[in-house]
Short mmCIF file of C-alpha atoms in Angstrom, two decimals:
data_model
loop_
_atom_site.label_atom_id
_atom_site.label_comp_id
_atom_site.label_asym_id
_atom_site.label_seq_id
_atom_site.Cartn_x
_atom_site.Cartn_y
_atom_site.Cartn_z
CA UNK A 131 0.00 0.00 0.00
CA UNK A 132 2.60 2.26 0.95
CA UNK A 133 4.41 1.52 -2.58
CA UNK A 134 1.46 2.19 -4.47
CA UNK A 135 0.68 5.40 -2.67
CA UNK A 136 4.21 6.65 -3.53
CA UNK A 137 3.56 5.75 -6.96
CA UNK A 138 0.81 7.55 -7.12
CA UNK A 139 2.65 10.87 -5.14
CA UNK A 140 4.97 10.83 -7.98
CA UNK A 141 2.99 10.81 -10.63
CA UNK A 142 0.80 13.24 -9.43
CA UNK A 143 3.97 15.66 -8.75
CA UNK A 144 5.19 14.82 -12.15
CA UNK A 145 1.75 15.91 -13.59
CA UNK A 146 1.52 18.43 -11.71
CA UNK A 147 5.42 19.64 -12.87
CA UNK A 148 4.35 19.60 -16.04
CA UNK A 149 0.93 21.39 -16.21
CA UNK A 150 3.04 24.15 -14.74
CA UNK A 151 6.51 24.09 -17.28
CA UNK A 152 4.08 23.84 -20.23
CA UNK A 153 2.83 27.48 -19.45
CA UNK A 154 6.31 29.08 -19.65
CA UNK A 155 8.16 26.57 -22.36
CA UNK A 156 7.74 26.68 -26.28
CA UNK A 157 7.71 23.29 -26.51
CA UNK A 158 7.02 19.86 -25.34
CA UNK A 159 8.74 18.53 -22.26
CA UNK A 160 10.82 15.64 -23.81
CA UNK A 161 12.05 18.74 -26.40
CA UNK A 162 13.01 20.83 -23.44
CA UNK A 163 14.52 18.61 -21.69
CA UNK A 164 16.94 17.56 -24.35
CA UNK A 165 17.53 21.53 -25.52
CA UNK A 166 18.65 22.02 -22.00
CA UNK A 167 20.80 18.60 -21.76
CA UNK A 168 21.09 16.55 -24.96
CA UNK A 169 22.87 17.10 -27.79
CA UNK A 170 23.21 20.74 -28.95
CA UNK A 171 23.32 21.38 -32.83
CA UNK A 172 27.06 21.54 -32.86
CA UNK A 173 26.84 17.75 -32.88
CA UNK A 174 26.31 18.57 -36.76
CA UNK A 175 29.78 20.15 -37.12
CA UNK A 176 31.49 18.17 -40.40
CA UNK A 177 28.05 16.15 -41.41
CA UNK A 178 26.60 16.51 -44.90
CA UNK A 179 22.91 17.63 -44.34
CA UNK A 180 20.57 17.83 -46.89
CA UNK A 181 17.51 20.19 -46.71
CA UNK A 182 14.77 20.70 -48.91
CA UNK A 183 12.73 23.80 -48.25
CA UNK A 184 15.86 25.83 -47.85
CA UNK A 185 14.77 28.62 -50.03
CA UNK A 186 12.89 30.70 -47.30
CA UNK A 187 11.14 30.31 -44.15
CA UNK A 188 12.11 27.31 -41.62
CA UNK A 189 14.41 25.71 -43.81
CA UNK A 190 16.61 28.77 -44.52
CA UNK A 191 16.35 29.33 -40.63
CA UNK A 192 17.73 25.59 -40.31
CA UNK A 193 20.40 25.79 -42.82
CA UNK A 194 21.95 29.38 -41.86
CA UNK A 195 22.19 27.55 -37.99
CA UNK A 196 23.62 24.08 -39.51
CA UNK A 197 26.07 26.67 -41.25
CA UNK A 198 27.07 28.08 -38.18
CA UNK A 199 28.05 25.11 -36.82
CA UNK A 200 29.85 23.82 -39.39
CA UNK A 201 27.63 21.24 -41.26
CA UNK A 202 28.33 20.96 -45.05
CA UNK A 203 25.24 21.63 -46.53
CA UNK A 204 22.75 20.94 -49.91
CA UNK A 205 19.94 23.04 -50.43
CA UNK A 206 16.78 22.22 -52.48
CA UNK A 207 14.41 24.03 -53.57
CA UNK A 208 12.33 25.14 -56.50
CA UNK A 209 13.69 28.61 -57.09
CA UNK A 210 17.65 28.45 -57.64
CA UNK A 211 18.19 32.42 -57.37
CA UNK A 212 16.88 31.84 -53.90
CA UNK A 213 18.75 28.67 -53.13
CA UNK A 214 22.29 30.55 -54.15
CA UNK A 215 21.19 33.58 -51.82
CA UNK A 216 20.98 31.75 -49.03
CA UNK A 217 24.11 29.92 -50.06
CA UNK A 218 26.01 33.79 -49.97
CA UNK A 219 24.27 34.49 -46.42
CA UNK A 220 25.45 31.19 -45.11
CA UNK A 221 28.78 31.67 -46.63
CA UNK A 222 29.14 35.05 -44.87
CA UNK A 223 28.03 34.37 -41.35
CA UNK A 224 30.28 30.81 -41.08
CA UNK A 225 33.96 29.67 -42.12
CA UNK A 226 32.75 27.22 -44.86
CA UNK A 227 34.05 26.97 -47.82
CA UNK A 228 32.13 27.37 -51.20
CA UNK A 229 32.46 23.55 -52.00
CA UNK A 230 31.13 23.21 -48.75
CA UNK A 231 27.93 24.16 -50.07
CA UNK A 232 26.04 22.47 -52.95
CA UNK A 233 23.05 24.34 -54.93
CA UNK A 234 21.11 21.53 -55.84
CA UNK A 235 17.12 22.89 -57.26
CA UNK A 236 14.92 19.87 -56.66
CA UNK A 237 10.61 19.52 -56.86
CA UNK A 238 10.48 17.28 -54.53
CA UNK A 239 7.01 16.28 -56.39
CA UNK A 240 9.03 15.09 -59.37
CA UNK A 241 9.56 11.80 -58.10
CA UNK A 242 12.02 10.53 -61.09
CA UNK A 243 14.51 13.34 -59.96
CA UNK A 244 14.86 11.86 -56.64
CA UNK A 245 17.75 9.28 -57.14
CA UNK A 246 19.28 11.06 -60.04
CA UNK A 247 19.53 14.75 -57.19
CA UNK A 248 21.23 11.77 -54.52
CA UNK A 249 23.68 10.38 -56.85
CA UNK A 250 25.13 14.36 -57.63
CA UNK A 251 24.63 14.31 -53.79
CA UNK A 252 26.42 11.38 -53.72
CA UNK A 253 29.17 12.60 -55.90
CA UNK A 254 29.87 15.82 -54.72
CA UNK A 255 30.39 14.89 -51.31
CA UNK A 256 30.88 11.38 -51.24
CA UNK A 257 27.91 10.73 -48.35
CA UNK A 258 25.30 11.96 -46.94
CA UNK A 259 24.25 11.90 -43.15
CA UNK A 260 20.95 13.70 -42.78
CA UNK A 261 18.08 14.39 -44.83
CA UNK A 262 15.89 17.35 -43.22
CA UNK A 263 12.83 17.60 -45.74
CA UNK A 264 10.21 20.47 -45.07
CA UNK A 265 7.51 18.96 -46.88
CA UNK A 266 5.63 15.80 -46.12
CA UNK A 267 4.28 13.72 -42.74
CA UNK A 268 6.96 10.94 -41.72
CA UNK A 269 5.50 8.69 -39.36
CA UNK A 270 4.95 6.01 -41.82
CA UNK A 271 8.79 6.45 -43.28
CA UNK A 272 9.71 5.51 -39.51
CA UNK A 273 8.34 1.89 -39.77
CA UNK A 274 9.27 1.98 -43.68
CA UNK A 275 13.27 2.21 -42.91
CA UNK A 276 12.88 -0.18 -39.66
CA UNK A 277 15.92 -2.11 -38.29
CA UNK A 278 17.74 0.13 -41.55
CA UNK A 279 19.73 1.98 -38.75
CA UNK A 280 17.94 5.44 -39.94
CA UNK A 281 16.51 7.58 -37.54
CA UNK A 282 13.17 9.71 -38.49
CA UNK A 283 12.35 12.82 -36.31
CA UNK A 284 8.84 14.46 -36.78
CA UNK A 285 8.96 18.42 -36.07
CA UNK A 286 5.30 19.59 -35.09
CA UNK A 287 5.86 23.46 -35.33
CA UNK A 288 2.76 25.97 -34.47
CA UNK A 289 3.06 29.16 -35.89
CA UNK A 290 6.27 30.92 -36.69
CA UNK A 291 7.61 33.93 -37.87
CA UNK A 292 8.23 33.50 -41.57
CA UNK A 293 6.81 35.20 -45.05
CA UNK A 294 4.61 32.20 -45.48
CA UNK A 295 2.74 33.08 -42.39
CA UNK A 296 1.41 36.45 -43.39
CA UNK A 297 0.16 35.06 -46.24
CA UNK A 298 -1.45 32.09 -44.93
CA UNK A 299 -3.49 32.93 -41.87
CA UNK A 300 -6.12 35.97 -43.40
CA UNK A 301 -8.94 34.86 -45.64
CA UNK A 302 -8.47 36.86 -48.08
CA UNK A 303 -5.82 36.94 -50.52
CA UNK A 304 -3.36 39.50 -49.08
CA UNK A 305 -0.28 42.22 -51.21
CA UNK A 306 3.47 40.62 -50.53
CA UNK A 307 3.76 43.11 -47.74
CA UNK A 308 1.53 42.51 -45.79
CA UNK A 309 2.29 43.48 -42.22
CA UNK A 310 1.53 40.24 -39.52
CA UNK A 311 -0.81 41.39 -37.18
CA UNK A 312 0.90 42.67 -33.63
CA UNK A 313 -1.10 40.06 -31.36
CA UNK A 314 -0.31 37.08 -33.06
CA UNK A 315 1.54 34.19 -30.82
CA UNK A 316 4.72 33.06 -32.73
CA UNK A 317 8.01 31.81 -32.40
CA UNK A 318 10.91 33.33 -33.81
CA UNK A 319 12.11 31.10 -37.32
CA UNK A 320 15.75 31.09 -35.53
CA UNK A 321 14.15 29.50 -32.20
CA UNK A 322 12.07 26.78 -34.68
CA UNK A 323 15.20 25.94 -36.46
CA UNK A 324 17.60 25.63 -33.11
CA UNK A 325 14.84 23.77 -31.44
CA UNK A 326 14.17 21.27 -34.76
CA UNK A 327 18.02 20.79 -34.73
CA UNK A 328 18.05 19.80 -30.91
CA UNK A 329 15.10 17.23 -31.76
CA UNK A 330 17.18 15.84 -34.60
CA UNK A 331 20.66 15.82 -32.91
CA UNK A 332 19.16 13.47 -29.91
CA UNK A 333 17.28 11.65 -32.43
CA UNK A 334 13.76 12.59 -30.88
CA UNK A 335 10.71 10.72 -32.45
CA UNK A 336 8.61 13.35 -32.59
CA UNK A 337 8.92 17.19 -31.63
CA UNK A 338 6.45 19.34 -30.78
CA UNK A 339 7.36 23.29 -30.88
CA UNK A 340 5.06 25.94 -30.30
CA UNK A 341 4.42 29.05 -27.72
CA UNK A 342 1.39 28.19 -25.33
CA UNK A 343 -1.76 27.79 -26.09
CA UNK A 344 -1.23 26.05 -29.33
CA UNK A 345 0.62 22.66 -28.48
CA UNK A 346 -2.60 21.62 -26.14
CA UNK A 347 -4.38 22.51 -28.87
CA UNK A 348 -2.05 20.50 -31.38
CA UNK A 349 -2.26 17.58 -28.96
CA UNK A 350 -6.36 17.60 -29.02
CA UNK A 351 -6.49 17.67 -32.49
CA UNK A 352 -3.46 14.80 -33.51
CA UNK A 353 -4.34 12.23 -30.41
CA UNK A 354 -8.50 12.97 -29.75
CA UNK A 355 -9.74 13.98 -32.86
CA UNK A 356 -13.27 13.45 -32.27
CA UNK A 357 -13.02 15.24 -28.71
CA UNK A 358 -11.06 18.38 -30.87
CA UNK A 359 -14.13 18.13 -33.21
CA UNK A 360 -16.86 18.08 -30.90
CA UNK A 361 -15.38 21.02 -28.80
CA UNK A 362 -14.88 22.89 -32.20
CA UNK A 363 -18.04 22.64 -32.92
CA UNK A 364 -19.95 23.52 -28.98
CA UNK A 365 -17.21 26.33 -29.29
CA UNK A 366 -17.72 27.89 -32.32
CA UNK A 367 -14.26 28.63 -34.97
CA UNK A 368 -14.65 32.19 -34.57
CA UNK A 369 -14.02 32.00 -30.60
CA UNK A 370 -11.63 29.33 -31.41
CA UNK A 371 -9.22 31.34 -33.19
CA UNK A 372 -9.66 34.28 -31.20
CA UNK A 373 -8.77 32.14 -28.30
CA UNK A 374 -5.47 31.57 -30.00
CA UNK A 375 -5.20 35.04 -31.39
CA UNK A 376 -5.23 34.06 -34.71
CA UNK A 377 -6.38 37.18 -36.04
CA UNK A 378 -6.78 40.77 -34.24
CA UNK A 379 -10.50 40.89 -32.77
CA UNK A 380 -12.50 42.82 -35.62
CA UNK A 381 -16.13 42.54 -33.25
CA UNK A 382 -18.48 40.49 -34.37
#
């Protein structure tokens, strides 16, 4: 009896330790825990990482920190003035080298260019260690490359700072400079990155990064659907998203 009631003391503190962190931390516990003692993203120093996505937004935030660091880099992307941009900035704020750096435009929904992109990959470098791709939903690629020795880390990210953002929460199709609303709860794209790189250094399963109240939220809606949906709906989407500040509060 005594056992059990210490069990249950401990869990309850733990619970309780929790409710608490998760209203001062941008992301979820196991996240923390490891950006305060895992792996940091210097573990990257010398590794070839490949990113699609590394035009604008998170990925370029991800690639000008692997930079940093010292990670030899390819960047994909669609638009190959932006890719070599980012390729100068990197250049300029780290001591690589240009052949340190590899341009490589990629649609990632061109399927037949896959294996002919790794091979120059491949060549130019000789290996490749990680693969950070911005598109897609990897769960399923985790029990794919099973018992293969690869490692698949899902980032969860809630709203951050990028040019994407201001585009994507109005309803309304917006000018390219549109200003993002002052109230809006997001993360800086330099915090995402550092905090996606600490996820993928300690080989994390899954990562969930987001200011508060947003990962509860996230967590309704991936693990109790039907709950999320049901309190959607008693709610109402209007007082839904200006619980989460989603847009400035226009009356009704």
């Amino acid at each position: 009896m005594d056992f059990i009631y210490l069990l249950g003391l401990i869990i309850l503190s733990c619970s309780v330790i929790s409710l608490v962190l998760i209203l001062f931390i941008d992301c979820d516990l196991v996240t923390f825990f490891y950006a305060r003692f895992g792996k940091q993203p210097e573990d990257y120093k010398g590794k070839v990482v490949w990113l699609t996505g590394a035009s604008s937004g998170i990925g370029e935030a991800i690639t000008k920190e692997l930079a940093k660091v010292g990670a030899r880099l390819v960047l994909s992307a669609r638009r190959k003035t932006e890719l070599e941009r980012v390729k100068q900035e990197c250049l300029n704020i780290s001591q690589l080298r240009d052949e340190d750096i590899l341009v490589l435009p990629l649609d990632v929904t061109d399927l037949d260019s896959h294996l002919p992109a790794l091979k120059t990959v491949l060549k130019h470098f000789g290996k490749l260690d990680v693969l950070h791709a911005i598109q897609g939903y990897f769960h399923s690629l985790r029990m794919e490359t099973y018992g293969e020795k690869i490692s698949v880390t899902v980032i969860c990210p809630g709203p951050v700072d990028t040019p994407i953002f201001s585009k994507c929460v109005t309803n309304k199709p917006q000018p390219e400079n549109i200003q993002t609303p002052e109230n809006l709860i997001f993360m800086s794209a330099e915090r995402c990155a550092y905090l996606s790189l600490v996820s993928m250094a300690n080989k994390l399963n899954e990562s969930w990064i987001s200011k508060l109240p947003f990962i509860p939220v996230m967590y309704l809606q991936m693990y109790f659907p039907l709950l999320f949906e049901l309190s959607f709906k008693f709610i109402g989407s209007r007082q839904v998203r200006k619980m989460l500040k989603m847009y400035p509060d226009k009356g009704k």
